[in-house]
XYZ file of C-alpha atoms in Angstrom:
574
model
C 0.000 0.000 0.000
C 2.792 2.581 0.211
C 3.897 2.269 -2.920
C 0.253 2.868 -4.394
C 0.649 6.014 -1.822
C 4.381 7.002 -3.364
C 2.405 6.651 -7.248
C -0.749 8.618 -5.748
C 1.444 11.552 -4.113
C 3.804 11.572 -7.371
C 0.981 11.751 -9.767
C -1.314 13.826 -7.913
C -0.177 16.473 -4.738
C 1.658 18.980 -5.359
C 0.642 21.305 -2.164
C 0.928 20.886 1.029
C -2.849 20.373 1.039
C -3.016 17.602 -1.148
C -0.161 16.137 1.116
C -1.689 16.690 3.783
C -5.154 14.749 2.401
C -3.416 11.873 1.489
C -1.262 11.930 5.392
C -4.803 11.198 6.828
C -5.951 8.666 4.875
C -2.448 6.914 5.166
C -2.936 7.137 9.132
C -6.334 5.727 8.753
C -7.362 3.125 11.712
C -9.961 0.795 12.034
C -10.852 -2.885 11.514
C -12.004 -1.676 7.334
C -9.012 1.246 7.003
C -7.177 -1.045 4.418
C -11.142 -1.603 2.103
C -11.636 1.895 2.483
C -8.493 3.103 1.482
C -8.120 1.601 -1.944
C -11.669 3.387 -2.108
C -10.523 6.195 -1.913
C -6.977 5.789 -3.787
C -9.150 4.227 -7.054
C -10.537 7.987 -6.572
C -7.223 9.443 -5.448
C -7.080 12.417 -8.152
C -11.001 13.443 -6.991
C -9.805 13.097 -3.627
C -6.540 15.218 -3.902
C -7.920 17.615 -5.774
C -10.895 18.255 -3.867
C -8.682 19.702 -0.921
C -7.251 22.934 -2.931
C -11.484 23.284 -3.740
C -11.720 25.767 -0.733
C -9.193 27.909 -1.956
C -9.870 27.450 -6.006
C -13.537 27.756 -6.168
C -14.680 28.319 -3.358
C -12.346 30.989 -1.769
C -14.526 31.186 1.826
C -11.478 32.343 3.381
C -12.934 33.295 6.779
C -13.807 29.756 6.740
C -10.302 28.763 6.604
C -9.325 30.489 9.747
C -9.938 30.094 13.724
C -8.451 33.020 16.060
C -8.408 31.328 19.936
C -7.012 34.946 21.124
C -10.424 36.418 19.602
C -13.202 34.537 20.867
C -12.755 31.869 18.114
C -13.414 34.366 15.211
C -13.459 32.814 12.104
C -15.643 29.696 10.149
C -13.402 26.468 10.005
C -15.296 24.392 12.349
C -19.372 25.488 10.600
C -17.840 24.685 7.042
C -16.005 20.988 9.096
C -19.723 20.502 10.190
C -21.157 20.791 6.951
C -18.571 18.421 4.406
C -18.807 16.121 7.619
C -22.525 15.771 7.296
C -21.719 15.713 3.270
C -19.744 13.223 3.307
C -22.247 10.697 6.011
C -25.044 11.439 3.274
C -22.778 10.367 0.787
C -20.810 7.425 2.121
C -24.691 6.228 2.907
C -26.270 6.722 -0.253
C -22.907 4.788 -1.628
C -21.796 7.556 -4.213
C -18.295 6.649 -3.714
C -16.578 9.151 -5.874
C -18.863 12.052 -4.196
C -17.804 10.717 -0.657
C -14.390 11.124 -1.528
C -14.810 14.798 -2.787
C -16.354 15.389 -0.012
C -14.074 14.287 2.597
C -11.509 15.719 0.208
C -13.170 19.097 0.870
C -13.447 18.316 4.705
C -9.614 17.931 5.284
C -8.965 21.770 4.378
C -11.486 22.876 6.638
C -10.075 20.171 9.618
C -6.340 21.157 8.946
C -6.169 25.300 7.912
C -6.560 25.722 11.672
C -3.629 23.654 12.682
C -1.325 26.221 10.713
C -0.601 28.929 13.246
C -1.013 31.835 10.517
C -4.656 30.839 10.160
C -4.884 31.796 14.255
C -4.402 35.178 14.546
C -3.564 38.317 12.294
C -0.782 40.983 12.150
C 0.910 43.295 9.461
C 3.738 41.157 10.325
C 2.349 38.214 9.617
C 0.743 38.994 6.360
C 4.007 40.185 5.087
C 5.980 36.728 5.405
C 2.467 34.512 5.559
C 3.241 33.777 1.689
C 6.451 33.296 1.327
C 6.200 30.742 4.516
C 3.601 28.748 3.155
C 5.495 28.032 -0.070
C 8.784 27.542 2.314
C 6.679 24.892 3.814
C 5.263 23.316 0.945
C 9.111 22.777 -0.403
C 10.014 21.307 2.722
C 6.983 19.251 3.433
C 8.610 15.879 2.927
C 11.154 16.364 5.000
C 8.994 18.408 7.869
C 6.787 14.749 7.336
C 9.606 12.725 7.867
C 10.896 14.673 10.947
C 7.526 15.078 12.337
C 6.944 10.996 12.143
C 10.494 10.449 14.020
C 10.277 12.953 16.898
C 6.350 12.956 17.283
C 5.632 9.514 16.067
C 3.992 7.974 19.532
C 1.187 10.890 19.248
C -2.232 9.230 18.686
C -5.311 11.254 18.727
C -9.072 10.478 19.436
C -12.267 12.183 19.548
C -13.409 13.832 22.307
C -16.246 12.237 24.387
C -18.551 14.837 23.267
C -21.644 15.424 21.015
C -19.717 18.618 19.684
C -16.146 16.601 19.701
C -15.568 17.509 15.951
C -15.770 21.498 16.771
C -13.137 20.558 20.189
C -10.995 19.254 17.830
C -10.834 21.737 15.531
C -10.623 24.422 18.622
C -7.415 22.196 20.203
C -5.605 22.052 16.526
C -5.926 26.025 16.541
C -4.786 26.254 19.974
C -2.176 24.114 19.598
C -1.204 26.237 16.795
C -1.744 29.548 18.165
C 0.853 29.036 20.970
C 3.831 28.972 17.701
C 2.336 32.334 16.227
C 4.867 34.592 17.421
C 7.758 31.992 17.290
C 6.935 30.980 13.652
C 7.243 34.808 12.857
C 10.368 35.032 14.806
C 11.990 31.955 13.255
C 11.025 32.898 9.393
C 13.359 34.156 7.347
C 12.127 35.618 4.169
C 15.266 36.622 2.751
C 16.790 33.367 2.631
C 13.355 32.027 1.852
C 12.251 34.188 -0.706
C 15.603 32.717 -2.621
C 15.380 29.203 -1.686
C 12.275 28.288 -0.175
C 13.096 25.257 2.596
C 15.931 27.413 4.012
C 13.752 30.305 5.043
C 12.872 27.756 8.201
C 15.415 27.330 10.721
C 16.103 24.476 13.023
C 12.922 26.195 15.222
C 10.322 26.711 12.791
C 11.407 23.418 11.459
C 10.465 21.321 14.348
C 7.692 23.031 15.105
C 6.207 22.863 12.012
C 7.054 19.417 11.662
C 4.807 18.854 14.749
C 2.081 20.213 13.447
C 1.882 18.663 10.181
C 1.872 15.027 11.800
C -0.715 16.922 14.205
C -2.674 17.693 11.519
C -2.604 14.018 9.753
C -3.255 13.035 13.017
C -6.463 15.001 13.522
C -7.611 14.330 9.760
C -7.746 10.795 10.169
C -9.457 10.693 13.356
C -11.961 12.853 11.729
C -12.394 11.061 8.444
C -12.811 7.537 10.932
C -15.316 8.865 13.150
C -17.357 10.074 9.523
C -16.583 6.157 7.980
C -18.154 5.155 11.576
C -20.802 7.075 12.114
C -21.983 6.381 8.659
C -22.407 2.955 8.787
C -21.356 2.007 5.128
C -19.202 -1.364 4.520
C -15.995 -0.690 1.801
C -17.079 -2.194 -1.733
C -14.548 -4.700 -3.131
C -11.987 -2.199 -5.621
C -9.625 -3.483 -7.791
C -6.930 -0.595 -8.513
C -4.979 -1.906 -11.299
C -5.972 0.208 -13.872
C -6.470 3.582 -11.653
C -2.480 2.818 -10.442
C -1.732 2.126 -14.096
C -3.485 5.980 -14.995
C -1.512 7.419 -12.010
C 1.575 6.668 -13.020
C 1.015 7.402 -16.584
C 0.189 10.905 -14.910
C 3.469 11.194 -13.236
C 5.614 13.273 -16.106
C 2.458 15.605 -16.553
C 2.192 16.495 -12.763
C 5.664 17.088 -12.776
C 5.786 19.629 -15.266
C 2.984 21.144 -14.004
C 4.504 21.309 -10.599
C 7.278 23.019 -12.122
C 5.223 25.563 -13.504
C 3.224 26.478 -10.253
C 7.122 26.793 -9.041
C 8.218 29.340 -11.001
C 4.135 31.167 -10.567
C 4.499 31.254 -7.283
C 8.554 32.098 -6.748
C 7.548 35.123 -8.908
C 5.166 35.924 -6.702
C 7.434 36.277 -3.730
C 9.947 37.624 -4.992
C 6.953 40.923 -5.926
C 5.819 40.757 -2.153
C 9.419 40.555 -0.834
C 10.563 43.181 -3.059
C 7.472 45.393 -2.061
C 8.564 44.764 1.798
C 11.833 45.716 1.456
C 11.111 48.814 -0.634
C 8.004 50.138 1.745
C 8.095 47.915 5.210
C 5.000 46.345 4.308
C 3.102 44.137 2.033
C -0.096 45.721 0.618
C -0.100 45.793 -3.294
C 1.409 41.962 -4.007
C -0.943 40.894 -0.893
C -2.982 37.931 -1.756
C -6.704 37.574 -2.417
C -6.863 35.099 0.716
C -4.979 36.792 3.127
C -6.426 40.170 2.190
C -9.872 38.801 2.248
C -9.137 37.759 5.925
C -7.184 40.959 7.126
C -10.111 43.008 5.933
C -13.054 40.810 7.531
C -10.923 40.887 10.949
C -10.531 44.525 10.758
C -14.465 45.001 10.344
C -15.946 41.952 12.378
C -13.228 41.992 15.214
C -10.735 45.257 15.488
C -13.679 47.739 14.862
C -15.774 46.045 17.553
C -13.459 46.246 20.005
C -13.781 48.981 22.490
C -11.605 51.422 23.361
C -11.162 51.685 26.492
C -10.243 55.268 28.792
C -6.530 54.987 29.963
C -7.527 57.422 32.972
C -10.261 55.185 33.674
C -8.340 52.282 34.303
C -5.962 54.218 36.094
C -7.346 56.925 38.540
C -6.120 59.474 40.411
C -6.121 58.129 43.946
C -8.359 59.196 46.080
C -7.357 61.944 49.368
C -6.736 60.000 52.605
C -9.654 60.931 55.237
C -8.640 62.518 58.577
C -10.367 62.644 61.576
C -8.255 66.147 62.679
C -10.307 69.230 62.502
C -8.425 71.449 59.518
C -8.549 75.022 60.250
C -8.196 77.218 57.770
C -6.921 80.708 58.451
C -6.941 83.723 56.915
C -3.610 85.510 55.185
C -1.993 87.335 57.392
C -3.183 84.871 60.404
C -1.233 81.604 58.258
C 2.136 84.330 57.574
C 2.266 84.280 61.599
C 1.452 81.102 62.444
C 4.425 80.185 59.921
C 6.852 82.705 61.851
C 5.559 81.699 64.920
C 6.261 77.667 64.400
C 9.525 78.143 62.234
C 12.431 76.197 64.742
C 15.112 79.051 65.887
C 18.053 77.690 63.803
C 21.068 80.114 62.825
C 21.744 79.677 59.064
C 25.553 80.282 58.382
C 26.372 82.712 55.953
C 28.379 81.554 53.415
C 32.362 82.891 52.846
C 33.095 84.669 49.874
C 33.147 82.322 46.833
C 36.582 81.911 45.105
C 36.438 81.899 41.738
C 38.908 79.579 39.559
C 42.131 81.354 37.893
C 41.020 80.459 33.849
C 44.158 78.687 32.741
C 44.598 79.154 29.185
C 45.501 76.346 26.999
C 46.192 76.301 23.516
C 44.100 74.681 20.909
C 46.378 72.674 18.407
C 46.000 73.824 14.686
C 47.120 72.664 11.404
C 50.043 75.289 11.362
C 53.271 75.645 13.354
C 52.374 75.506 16.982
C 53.325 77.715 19.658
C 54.349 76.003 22.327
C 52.108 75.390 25.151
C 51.626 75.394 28.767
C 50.198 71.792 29.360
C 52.670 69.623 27.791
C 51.469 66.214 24.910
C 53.096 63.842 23.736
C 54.442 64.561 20.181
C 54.341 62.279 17.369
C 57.490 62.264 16.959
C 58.147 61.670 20.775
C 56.036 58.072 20.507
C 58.072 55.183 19.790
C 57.702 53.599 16.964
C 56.662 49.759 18.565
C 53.794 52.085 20.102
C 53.419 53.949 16.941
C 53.087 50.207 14.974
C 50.672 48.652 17.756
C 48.624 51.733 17.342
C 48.337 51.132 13.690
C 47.873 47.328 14.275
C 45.296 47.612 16.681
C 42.919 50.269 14.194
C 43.429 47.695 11.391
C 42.276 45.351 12.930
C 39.018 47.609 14.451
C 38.606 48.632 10.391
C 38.520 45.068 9.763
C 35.851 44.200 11.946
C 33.714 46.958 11.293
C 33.925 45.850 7.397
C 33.186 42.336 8.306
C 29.917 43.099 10.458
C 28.486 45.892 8.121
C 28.975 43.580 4.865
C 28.380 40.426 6.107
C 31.427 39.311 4.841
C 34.429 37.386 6.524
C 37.648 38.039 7.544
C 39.050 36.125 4.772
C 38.173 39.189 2.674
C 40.145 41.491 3.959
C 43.242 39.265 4.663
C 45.424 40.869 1.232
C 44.874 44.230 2.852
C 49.067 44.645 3.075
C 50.434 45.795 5.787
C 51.753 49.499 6.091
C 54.050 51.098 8.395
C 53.043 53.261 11.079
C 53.413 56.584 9.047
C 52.034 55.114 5.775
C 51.058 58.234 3.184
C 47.208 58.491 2.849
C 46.751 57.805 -0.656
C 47.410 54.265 -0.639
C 44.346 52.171 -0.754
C 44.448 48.515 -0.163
C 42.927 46.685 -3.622
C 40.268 44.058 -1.974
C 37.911 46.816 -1.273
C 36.747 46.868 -4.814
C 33.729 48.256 -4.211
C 33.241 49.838 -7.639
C 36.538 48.637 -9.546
C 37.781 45.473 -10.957
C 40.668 43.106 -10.080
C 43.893 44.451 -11.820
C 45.886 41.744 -14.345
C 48.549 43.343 -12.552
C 48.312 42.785 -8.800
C 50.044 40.374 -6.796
C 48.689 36.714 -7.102
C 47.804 36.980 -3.394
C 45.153 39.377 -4.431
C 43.129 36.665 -6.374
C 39.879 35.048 -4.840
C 41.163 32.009 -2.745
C 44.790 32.695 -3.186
C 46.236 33.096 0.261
C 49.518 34.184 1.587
C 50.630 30.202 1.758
C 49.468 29.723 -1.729
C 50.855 32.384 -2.891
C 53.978 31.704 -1.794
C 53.773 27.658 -3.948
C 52.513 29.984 -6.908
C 55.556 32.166 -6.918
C 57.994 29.288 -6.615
C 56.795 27.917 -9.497
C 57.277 31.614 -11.073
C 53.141 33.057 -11.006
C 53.569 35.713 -9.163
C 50.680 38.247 -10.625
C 46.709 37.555 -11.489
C 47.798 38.147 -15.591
C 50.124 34.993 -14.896
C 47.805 33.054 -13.306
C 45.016 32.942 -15.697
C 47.604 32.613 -18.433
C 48.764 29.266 -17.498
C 47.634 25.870 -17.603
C 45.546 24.264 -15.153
C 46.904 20.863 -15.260
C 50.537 22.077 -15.346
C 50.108 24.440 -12.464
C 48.537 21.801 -10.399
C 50.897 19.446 -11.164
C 54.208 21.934 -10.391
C 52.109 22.633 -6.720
C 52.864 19.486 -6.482
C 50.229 19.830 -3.233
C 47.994 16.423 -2.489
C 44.806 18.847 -2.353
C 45.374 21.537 -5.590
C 44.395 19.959 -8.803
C 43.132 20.615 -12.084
C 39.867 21.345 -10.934
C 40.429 23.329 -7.699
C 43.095 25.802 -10.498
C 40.216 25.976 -12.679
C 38.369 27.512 -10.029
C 40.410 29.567 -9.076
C 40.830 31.080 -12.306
C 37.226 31.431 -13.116
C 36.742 33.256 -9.868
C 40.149 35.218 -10.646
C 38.339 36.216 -14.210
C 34.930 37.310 -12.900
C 36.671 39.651 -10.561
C 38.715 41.414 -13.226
C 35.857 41.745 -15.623
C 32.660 42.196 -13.183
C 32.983 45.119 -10.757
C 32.758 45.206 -7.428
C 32.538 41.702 -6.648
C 34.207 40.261 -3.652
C 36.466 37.191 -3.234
C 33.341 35.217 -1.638
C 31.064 36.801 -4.113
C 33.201 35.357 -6.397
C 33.785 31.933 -5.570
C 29.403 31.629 -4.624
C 28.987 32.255 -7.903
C 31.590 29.603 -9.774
C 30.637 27.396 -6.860
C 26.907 27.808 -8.369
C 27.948 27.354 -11.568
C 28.053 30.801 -12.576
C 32.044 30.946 -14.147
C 32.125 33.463 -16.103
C 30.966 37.146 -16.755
C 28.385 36.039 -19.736
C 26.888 33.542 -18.300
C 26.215 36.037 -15.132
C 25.162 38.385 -17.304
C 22.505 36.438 -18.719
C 20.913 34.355 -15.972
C 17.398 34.740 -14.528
C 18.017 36.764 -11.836
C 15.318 34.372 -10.008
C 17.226 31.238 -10.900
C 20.728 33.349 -10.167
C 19.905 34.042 -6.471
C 18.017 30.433 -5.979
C 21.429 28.864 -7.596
C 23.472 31.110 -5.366
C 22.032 30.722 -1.937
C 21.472 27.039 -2.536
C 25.230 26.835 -2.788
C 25.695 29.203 0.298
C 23.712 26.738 2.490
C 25.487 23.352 1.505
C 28.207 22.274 3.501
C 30.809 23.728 1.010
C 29.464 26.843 1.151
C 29.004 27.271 4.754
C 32.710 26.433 4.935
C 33.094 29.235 2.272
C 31.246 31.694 4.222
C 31.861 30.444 7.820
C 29.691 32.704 10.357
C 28.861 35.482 7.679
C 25.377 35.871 6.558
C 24.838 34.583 2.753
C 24.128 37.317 0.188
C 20.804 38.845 0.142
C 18.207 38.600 -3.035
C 19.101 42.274 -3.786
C 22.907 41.924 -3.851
C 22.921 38.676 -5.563
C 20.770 40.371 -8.603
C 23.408 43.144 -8.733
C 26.195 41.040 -9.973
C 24.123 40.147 -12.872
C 23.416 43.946 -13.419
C 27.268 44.777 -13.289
C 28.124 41.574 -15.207
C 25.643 43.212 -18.092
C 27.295 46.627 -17.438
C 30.794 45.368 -17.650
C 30.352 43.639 -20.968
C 27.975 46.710 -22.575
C 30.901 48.463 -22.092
């Protein structure tokens, strides 16, 4: 039966929801779960495709929702009620295929809820609730497969209650609600508007793996207690030729998947680009989540009332006294003030002194006069304090570079060193902020070339970036001579080496994410998607190579990524 499930799920679900569907009826217990599911798997492309129906046709997106935090506002568990009756009327009647539509429709309804976006509402929400739902979705087979390891022993049931299909619905959202804010916390949309499954940390990971075997959980106990309470007995089903039509299916699905991909990448990438450029997401907002922010605002925020600050918090009130007050007039409250004041002698005070100004003399850029409070002169500092000085504000310059670009130290490390009195027009070449990598320089100041390196490159007579590119891989990896340089490691290096003399203002690790993406030269920069370009590059920033690349720095954002390929364009207009 899995692999029928593998076939359904390859031929069939691409969203999480038709995932989800399918999770349910997998989980399915009972003494007929195995009948019924080949029922419903001879019907599996009605029954997968009946779960997107909320959102396709009928687009009843209050009925999607339940908000604990607002007195249960919201429709999920009416619309449950409904496709659960449905679905009894149809299972009893014995119209299989309209059963299965049905309790496809029912599963949407059970599991929105159990998503902790579909809980509550906030501006901050809505402006990552896309972009985390597809993150999700590109992750969900590995969220499934973490959520069976670490949450495998949970088994649900239905309450003991007449309502016990509303109290389920009511714990899923509750269980939900309590990950709002962390899900929001632990969502990063600019890693995951590039590659979606890396927008969830190790946090939003787990928890959402939770809560999709939750929500599997909760869907089958609902779709058993409907097989129950109906009463119906499984006809026999032979699924030979419906597996045979699935799998015939599989190519078409995938392509279609593909496309939905690249629909709905495009899509966050607008919304994510409109959040960076305003702070919010209102024009790429979509017609779900902008049909429910505007139906909370009216039923719920409007409703609310606003309640008097000073109300809350009043003045308190005078303490009572039993003692008579007497109030007296004027001149009668002046004596009775002169007449209780205690007889103290207040000491006059001495004359103040006031402080001889001591002049001192403000340095200026011309010859000094000499002064009265004595300084150290430059040329009075020694010069191992004068070179520790220098040292020491390097080293500060460094690490204000490396924190404001996100880059690493490794960056910085051809910056030569100067003496203490260096002149102020020399400017060390890895900058390159706006210029390109010299043919000229020193070999060290190639991507990946370090000092060590450099010094096995100039024994074997390289000793400037024009040299390097010039020679042979294969015959510059073989004079290294070094058990981990060969032919392919020199290639990279001179690809990198090549983008950064022709593209401007890249970086050594901007550099060597692109040729470790696959991006090796300036054209083939210059004419990537820039969708595919920052997917390709951030992809290659989160495998293991690339965190060793990058080590603690932050990879490149969408924004910076695109600007190579603008530059690349740029460099070869030119």
């Amino acid at each position: 039966m899995s692999l029928l499930f593998t076939i359904v799920t390859a031929a069939y679900a691409r969203g999480s929801h038709h995932k989800l569907a399918l999770d349910g009826l997998k989980r399915l217990r009972g003494p007929d779960a195995e009948a019924w599911r080949r029922v419903f798997l001879k019907h599996a492309e009605t029954f997968v495709a009946a779960a997107k129906i909320p959102d396709d046709e009928f687009k009843d997106f209050k009925n999607h929702v339940l908000h604990p935090r607002d007195g249960y506002w919201g429709g999920a568990p009416i619309a449950a009620r409904k496709w659960y009756d449905t679905l009894i009327a149809e299972l009893r009647a014995e119209n299989w295929a309209q059963a299965v539509r049905a309790a496809g429709i029912l599963s949407h309804y059970v599991v929105d809820p159990i998503h902790p976006f579909h809980t509550a509402q906030s501006e901050a929400e809505n402006a990552i609730h896309r972009a985390c739902e597809w993150s999700i979705n590109r992750a969900y087979d590995g969220l499934r497969a973490d959520g069976a390891a670490d949450f495998g022993n949970l088994v649900l049931s239905a309450p003991a209650d007449a309502n016990w299909l509303t109290l389920m619905i009511g714990q899923g959202a509750d269980k939900s609600n309590g990950q709002y804010e962390k899900l929001i916390a632990h969502y990063d949309i600019t890693r995951g508007v590039i590659d979606p499954p890396s927008g969830l940390d190790s946090v939003s990971r787990r928890l959402m793996a939770e809560l999709i075997h939750y929500a599997g959980e909760t869907f089958a106990v609902v779709l058993a207690m409907a097989l129950q309470e109906s009463g119906a007995r499984p006809p026999e089903i032979s699924l030979t030729p419906d597996v045979l039509l699935a799998m015939i299916k599989i190519p078409g699905n995938q392509l279609l998947k593909k496309i939905e991909n690249t629909a709905e990448r495009k899509l966050v990438a607008a919304m994510y680009d409109e959040l960076k450029a305003t702070g919010t997401v209102h024009k790429t907002l979509t017609e779900d989540d902008r049909s429910i922010r505007d139906l909370y605002a009216t039923e719920v925020q409007a409703k609310k009332k606003k309640i008097d600050v000073a109300k809350m918090f009043p003045l308190p009130a005078l303490e009572s006294s039993d003692a008579t007050v007497v109030t007296l007039p004027t001149k009668g409250r002046k004596a009775a003030a002169k007449a209780t004041a205690p007889d103290v002698e207040v000491a006059q005070p001495e004359k103040i002194l006031t402080p001889t100004a001591v002049s001192v003399a403000t340095p200026k850029t011309e010859a000094l006069a000499p002064v009265s409070v004595s300084e150290p002169r430059a040329e009075n500092v020694s010069a191992a304090e004068s070179a520790s000085r220098a040292a020491m504000a390097t080293a500060a310059g460094l690490a204000g570079l490396a924190a404001s670009t996100g880059a690493s130290f490794r960056d910085a490390r051809s910056i030569p060193s100067q003496p203490a009195m260096a002149p102020a027009t020399s400017t060390p070449r890895t900058t390159r902020n706006a210029a390109t990598l010299p043919l000229d320089a020193d070999v060290v100041d190639a991507p990946s070339i370090g000092p060590k390196t450099a010094e096995r490159l100039l024994a074997i007579g390289i000793t400037r970036v024009s040299e390097l590119l010039a020679g042979d891989s294969a015959t510059i990896a073989k004079k290294l001579d070094t058990r981990w340089i060969g032919t392919t490691t020199v290639d990279d290096w001179k690809a990198q080496t090549k983008l950064a003399t022709v593209v401007p203002g890249l970086r050594d690790t901007h550099t060597q994410l692109l040729v470790g993406a696959g991006y090796r030269d300036a054209r083939t920069l210059a004419d990537a998607d820039p969708d595919q370009l920052a997917a390709d590059v951030l992809a290659f920033a989160v495998s293991n190579e690339g965190r060793r690349l990058l080590r603690d720095s932050t990879p490149p954002d969408m924004d910076k990524v695109k600007s190579w390929l603008d530059a690349a364009k740029q460099a070869l207009a030119a």
